[in-house]
Amino acid sequence: WKSAILITSAFHMERSLLVFSNTGIKIHPWPTDYRSRVKILTIDDFIPSSQSLENTSIAWKERIGLFVYGFRESISTFLPLRIRYPWSKDWN
């Protein structure tokens, strides 16, 4: 394959693009499931809610995932074993 469409939640898109960037396949991102919206803020928007807690939890998980992925990639040259995937350039 020379190109593929990457369909995932907009929350996950940045990390997903980083993962697929090493494959040699041209990726066309197709984000879905946007969790933001444009609206006029009211006083109710500043009261904690379960939906806001869920969105914050997802955002933190993605930031931590990006950090871990970046850390893993930065030390991968020093590790003797590296996980290879069938779609990786170095797969034999």
CSV table of C-alpha atoms in Angstrom, one decimal:
chain,number,residue,atom,x,y,z
A,1,TRP,CA,0.0,0.0,0.0
A,2,LYS,CA,1.2,3.4,-0.8
A,3,SER,CA,-1.5,5.4,1.0
A,4,ALA,CA,-4.3,4.8,3.5
A,5,ILE,CA,-7.1,6.6,5.3
A,6,LEU,CA,-6.6,6.8,9.0
A,7,ILE,CA,-10.0,7.1,10.7
A,8,THR,CA,-10.0,7.7,14.4
A,9,SER,CA,-11.3,10.0,17.0
A,10,ALA,CA,-10.0,13.6,16.8
A,11,PHE,CA,-8.7,13.1,20.3
A,12,HIS,CA,-6.5,10.3,19.1
A,13,MET,CA,-5.4,11.7,15.7
A,14,GLU,CA,-2.1,13.3,16.8
A,15,ARG,CA,-0.8,10.2,18.4
A,16,SER,CA,-2.1,8.0,15.6
A,17,LEU,CA,-0.3,10.0,13.0
A,18,LEU,CA,2.9,9.7,15.0
A,19,VAL,CA,2.6,6.0,15.1
A,20,PHE,CA,1.9,5.7,11.4
A,21,SER,CA,4.6,8.2,10.4
A,22,ASN,CA,7.3,5.5,10.4
A,23,THR,CA,5.4,3.1,8.1
A,24,GLY,CA,6.3,4.7,4.8
A,25,ILE,CA,2.6,4.8,3.9
A,26,LYS,CA,1.1,8.2,3.0
A,27,ILE,CA,-1.6,8.7,5.6
A,28,HIS,CA,-4.8,10.7,4.9
A,29,PRO,CA,-6.2,11.6,8.4
A,30,TRP,CA,-10.0,11.5,8.8
A,31,PRO,CA,-10.8,12.6,12.3
A,32,THR,CA,-14.2,11.8,13.8
A,33,ASP,CA,-16.0,12.2,17.2
A,34,TYR,CA,-15.1,15.9,17.8
A,35,ARG,CA,-15.8,16.7,21.4
A,36,SER,CA,-15.6,20.5,21.2
A,37,ARG,CA,-18.2,22.9,20.0
A,38,VAL,CA,-18.6,26.6,19.6
A,39,LYS,CA,-21.1,28.2,21.9
A,40,ILE,CA,-21.7,31.1,24.2
A,41,LEU,CA,-20.5,30.4,27.7
A,42,THR,CA,-23.0,30.6,30.6
A,43,ILE,CA,-22.6,30.2,34.3
A,44,ASP,CA,-23.6,26.6,34.0
A,45,ASP,CA,-20.5,25.9,32.0
A,46,PHE,CA,-18.3,26.6,35.0
A,47,ILE,CA,-20.1,24.0,37.2
A,48,PRO,CA,-18.3,20.6,37.2
A,49,SER,CA,-20.1,17.8,35.4
A,50,SER,CA,-19.4,14.2,34.7
A,51,GLN,CA,-19.1,14.9,30.9
A,52,SER,CA,-16.3,17.5,31.6
A,53,LEU,CA,-14.6,15.0,33.9
A,54,GLU,CA,-14.7,12.4,31.1
A,55,ASN,CA,-13.3,14.8,28.5
A,56,THR,CA,-10.5,15.8,30.9
A,57,SER,CA,-9.7,12.1,31.6
A,58,ILE,CA,-9.5,11.4,27.8
A,59,ALA,CA,-7.3,14.5,27.2
A,60,TRP,CA,-4.9,13.5,30.0
A,61,LYS,CA,-4.7,9.9,28.7
A,62,GLU,CA,-3.8,11.2,25.2
A,63,ARG,CA,-1.1,13.6,26.6
A,64,ILE,CA,0.4,10.8,28.6
A,65,GLY,CA,0.2,8.5,25.6
A,66,LEU,CA,2.1,11.1,23.5
A,67,PHE,CA,4.7,11.5,26.1
A,68,VAL,CA,5.2,7.7,26.5
A,69,TYR,CA,5.3,7.3,22.7
A,70,GLY,CA,7.9,10.0,22.4
A,71,PHE,CA,10.0,8.6,25.2
A,72,ARG,CA,9.8,5.1,23.7
A,73,GLU,CA,10.9,6.3,20.3
A,74,SER,CA,13.7,8.4,21.7
A,75,ILE,CA,15.3,5.4,23.5
A,76,SER,CA,14.4,2.8,20.9
A,77,THR,CA,17.9,3.1,19.3
A,78,PHE,CA,19.5,2.1,22.6
A,79,LEU,CA,17.3,-1.0,23.1
A,80,PRO,CA,18.5,-4.3,21.6
A,81,LEU,CA,14.9,-5.5,20.9
A,82,ARG,CA,12.4,-3.3,19.0
A,83,ILE,CA,8.9,-4.3,18.3
A,84,ARG,CA,8.4,-4.5,14.5
A,85,TYR,CA,5.1,-4.5,12.8
A,86,PRO,CA,4.3,-6.0,9.4
A,87,TRP,CA,3.6,-2.5,8.0
A,88,SER,CA,7.0,-1.1,9.2
A,89,LYS,CA,9.8,-0.3,6.8
A,90,ASP,CA,12.2,-2.7,8.5
A,91,TRP,CA,9.9,-5.7,8.4
A,92,ASN,CA,11.5,-8.7,6.7
